[in-house]
GROMACS .gro file of C-alpha atoms in nm:
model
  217
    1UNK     CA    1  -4.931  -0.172  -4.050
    2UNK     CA    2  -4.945  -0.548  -3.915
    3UNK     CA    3  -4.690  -0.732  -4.136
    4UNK     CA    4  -4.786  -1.131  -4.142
    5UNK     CA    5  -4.583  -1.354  -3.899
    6UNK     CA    6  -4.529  -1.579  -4.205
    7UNK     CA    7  -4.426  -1.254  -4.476
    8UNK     CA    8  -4.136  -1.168  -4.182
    9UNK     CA    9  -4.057  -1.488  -4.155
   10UNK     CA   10  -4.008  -1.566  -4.541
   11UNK     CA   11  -3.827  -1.205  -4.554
   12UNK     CA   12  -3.560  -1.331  -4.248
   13UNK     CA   13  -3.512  -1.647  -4.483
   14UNK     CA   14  -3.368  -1.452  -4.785
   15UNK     CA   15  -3.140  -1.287  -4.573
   16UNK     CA   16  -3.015  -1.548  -4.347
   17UNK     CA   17  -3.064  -1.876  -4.479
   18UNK     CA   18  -2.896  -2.012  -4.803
   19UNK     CA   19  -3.057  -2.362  -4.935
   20UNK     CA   20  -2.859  -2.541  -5.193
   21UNK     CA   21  -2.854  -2.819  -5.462
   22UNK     CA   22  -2.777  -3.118  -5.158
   23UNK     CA   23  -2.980  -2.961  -4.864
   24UNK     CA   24  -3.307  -2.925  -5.137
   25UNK     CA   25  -3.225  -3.279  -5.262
   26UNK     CA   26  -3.212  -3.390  -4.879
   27UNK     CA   27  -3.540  -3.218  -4.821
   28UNK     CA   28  -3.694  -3.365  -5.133
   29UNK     CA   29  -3.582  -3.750  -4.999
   30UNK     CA   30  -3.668  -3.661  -4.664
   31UNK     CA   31  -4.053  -3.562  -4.803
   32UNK     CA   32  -4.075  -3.852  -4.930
   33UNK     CA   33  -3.955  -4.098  -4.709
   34UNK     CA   34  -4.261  -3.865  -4.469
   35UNK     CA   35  -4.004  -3.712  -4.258
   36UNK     CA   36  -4.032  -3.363  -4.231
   37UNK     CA   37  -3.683  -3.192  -4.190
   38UNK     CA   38  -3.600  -2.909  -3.967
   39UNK     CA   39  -3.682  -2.593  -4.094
   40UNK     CA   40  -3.401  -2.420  -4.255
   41UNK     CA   41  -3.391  -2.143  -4.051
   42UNK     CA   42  -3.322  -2.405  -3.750
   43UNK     CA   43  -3.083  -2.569  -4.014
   44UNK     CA   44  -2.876  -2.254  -4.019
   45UNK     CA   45  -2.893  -2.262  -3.643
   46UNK     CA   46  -2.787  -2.564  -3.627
   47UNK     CA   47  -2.459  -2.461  -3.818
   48UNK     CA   48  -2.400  -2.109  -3.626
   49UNK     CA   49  -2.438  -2.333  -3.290
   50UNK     CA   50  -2.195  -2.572  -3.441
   51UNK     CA   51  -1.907  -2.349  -3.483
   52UNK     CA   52  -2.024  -2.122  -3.184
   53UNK     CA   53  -1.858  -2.376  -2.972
   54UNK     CA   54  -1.598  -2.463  -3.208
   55UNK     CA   55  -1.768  -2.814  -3.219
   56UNK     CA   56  -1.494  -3.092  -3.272
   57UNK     CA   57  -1.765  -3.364  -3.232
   58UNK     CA   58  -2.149  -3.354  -3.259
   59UNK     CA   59  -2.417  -3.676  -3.167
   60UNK     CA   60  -2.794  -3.631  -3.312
   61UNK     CA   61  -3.074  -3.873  -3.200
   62UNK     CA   62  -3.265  -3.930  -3.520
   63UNK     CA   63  -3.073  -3.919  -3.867
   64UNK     CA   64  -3.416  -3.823  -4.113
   65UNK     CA   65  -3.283  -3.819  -4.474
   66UNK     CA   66  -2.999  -3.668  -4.354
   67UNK     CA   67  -3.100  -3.259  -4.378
   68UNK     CA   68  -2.993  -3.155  -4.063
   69UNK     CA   69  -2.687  -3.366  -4.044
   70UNK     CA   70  -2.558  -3.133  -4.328
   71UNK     CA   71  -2.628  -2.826  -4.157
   72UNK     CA   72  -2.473  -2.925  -3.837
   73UNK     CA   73  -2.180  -3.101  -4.048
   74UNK     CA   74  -2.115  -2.808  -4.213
   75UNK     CA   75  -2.037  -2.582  -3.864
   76UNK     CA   76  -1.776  -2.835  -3.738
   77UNK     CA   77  -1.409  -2.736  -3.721
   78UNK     CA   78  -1.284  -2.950  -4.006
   79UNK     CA   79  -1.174  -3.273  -3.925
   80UNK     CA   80  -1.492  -3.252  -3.714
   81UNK     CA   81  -1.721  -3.577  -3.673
   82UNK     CA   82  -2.099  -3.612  -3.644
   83UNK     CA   83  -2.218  -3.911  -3.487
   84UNK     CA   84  -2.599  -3.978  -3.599
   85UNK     CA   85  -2.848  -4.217  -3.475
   86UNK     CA   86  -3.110  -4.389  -3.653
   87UNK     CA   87  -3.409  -4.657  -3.562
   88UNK     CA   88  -3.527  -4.687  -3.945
   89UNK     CA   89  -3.292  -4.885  -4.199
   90UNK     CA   90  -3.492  -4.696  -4.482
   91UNK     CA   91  -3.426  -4.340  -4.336
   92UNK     CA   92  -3.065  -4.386  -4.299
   93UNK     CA   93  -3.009  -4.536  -4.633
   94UNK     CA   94  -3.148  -4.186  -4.758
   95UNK     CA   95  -2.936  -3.979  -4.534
   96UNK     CA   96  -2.618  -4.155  -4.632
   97UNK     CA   97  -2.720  -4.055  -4.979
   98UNK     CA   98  -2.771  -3.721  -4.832
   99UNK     CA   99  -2.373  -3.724  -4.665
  100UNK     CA  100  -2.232  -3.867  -5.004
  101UNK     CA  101  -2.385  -3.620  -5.237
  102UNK     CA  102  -2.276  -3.319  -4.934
  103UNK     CA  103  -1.896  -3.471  -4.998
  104UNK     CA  104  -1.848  -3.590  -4.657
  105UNK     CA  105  -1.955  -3.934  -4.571
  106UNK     CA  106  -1.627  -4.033  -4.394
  107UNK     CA  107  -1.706  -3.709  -4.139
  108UNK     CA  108  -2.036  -3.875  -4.003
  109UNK     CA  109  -2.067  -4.220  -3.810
  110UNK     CA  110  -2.422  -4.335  -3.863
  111UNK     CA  111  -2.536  -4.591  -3.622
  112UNK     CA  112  -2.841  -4.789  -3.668
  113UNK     CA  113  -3.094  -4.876  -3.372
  114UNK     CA  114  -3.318  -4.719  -3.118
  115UNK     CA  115  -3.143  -4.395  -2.910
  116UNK     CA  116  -3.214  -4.482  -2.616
  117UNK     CA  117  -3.043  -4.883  -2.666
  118UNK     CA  118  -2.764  -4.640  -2.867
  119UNK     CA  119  -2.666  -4.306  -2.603
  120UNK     CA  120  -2.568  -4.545  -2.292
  121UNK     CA  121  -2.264  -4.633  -2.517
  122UNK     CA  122  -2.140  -4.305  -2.626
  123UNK     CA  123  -1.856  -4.163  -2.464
  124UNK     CA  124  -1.908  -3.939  -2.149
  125UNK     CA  125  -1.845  -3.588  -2.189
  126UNK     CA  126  -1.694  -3.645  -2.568
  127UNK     CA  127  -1.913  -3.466  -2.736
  128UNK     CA  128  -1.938  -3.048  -2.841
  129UNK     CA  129  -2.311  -3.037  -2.927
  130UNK     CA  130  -2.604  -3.269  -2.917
  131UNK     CA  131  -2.942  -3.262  -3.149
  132UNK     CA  132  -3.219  -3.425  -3.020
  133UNK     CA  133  -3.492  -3.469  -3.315
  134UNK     CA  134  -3.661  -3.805  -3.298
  135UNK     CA  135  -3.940  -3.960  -3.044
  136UNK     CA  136  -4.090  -3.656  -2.835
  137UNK     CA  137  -4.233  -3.890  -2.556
  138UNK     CA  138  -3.832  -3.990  -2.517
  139UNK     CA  139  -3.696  -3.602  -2.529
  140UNK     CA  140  -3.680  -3.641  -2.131
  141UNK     CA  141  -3.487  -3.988  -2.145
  142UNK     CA  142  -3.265  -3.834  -2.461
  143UNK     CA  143  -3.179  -3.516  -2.222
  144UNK     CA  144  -3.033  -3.730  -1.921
  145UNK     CA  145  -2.833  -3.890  -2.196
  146UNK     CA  146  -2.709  -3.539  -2.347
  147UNK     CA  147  -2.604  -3.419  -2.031
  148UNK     CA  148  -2.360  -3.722  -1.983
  149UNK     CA  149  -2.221  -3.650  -2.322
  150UNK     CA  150  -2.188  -3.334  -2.420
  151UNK     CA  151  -1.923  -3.139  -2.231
  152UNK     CA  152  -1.955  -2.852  -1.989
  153UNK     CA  153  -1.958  -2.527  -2.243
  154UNK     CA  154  -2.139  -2.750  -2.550
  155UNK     CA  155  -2.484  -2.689  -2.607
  156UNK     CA  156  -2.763  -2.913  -2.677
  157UNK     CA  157  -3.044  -2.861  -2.907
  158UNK     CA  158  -3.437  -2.967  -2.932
  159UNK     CA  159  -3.637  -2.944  -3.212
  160UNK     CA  160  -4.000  -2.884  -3.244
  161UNK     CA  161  -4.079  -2.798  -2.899
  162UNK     CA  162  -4.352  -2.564  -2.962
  163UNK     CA  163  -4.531  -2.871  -3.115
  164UNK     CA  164  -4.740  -2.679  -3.360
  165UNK     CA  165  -4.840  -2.510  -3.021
  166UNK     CA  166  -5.009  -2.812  -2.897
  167UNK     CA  167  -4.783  -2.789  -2.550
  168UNK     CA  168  -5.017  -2.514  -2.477
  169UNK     CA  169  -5.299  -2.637  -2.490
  170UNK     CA  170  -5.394  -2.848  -2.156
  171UNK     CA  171  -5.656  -3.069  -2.340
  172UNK     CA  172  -5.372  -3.210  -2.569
  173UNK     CA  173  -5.244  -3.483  -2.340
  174UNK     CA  174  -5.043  -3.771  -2.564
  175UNK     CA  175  -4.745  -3.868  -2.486
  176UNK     CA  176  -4.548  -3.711  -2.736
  177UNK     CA  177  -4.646  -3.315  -2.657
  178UNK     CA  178  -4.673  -3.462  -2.252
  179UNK     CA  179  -4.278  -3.519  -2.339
  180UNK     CA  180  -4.192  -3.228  -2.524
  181UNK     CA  181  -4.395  -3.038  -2.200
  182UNK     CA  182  -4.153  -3.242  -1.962
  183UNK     CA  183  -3.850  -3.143  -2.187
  184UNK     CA  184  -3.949  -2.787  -2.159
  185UNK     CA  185  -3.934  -2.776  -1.777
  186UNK     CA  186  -3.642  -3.003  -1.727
  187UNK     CA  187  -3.392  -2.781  -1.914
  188UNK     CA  188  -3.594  -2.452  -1.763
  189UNK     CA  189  -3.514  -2.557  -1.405
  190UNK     CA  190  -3.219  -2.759  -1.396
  191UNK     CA  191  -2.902  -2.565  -1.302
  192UNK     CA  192  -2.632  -2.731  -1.511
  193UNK     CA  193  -2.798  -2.552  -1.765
  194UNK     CA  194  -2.860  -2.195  -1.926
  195UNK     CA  195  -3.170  -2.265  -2.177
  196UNK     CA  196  -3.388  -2.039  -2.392
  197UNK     CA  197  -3.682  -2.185  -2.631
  198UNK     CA  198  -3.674  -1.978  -2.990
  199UNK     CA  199  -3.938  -1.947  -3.196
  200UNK     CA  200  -3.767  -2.098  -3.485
  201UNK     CA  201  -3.912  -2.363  -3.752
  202UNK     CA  202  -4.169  -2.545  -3.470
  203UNK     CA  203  -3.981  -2.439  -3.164
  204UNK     CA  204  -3.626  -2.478  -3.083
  205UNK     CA  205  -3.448  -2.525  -2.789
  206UNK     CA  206  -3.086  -2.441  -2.678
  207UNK     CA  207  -2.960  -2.501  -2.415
  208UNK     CA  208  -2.556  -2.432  -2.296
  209UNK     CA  209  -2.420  -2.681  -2.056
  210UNK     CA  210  -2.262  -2.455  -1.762
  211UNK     CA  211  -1.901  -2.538  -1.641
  212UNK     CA  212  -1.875  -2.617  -1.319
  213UNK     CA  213  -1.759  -2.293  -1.168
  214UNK     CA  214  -2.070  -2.148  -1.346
  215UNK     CA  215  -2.260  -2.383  -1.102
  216UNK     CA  216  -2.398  -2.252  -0.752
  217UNK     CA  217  -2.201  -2.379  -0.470
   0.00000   0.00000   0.00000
């Protein structure tokens, strides 16, 4: 019997993903400010990645409502800090909302302005785990940054790099899935890192940062 990709996927979601009162409020400000959050399968992700690396420090490019900063928030060691970026004063009124209502606005720094202005100043290597969620025609531009920041043994995460499965089609040529395509290649050939693409929420990307005696010589 064929079972429905969507029935497995909604089955996988009972088990492994637990929404509550702040991350549904999140989602219902991010829906209407017309932001769609991660999924919340990639929002549990987001957390087991988190304390995977026993993240002390976290930077996302592109705050929403605030729905994935709670997920990623919430898999920090505990006096851990999440540094979020945002280019819309609107969206990151809502996801300071978001971090109040969560009980934890002094854990995240949100900066206001365009990423790419924003990542040059971040500290090198300071950071445990990067999310990269905002302009797909910058995920290229966002990457070089990531690798400056995060440090060798972090990981650094993409979202929606399946693109509703436009990068597969080669008559879908804007900029945005041309970037996501560019993203997809970068972390598949470049040797700092070990990458994998899962098929989670609309494609997600990891990627571990390899130490340098991990490197080839």
């Amino acid at each position: 019997m064929v079972v429905q990709a969507n029935a497995i996927a909604a089955y996988l979601a009972e088990l492994t993903v637990v929404e509550d009162d702040v991350l549904g409020h999140a989602r219902d400000r991010a829906s209407a400010g017309g932001m769609p959050p991660v999924s919340a399968d990639a929002g549990a992700f987001l957390r087991f990645a988190a304390g995977w690396v026993g993240a002390q420090a976290a930077v996302e490019v592109g705050s929403g409502a605030g729905y994935s900063g709670v997920w990623i928030v919430r898999g920090l060691a505990p006096k851990g800090i999440l540094t979020t970026i945002e280019v819309d004063p609107d969206h990151q009124r809502l996801a300071k909302d978001t971090y109040e209502e969560a009980g934890f606005p002094s854990r995240v720094r949100s900066i206001l302005g365009r990423a790419l202005d924003v990542l040059p100043r971040l500290t090198d290597s300071g950071y445990d785990l990067a999310f990269l969620d905002a302009v797909k025609a910058e995920y290229p531009e966002y990457l070089e940054h990531a690798l400056r920041l995060v440090r060798p043994g972090g990981v650094i995460l993409a979202d929606n790099v399946l693109w509703s499965g436009r990068v597969a089609d080669p008559k879908v040529t804007d900029a945005d899935t041309e970037g996501l395509r560019a993203y997809a290649r970068r972390i598949a050939g470049d040797e700092r890192l070990d990458s994998v693409i899962l098929t989670v929420g609309d494609g997600l990307a990891v990627s571990r940062v390899r130490r340098p005696d991990e490197l080839k010589a």
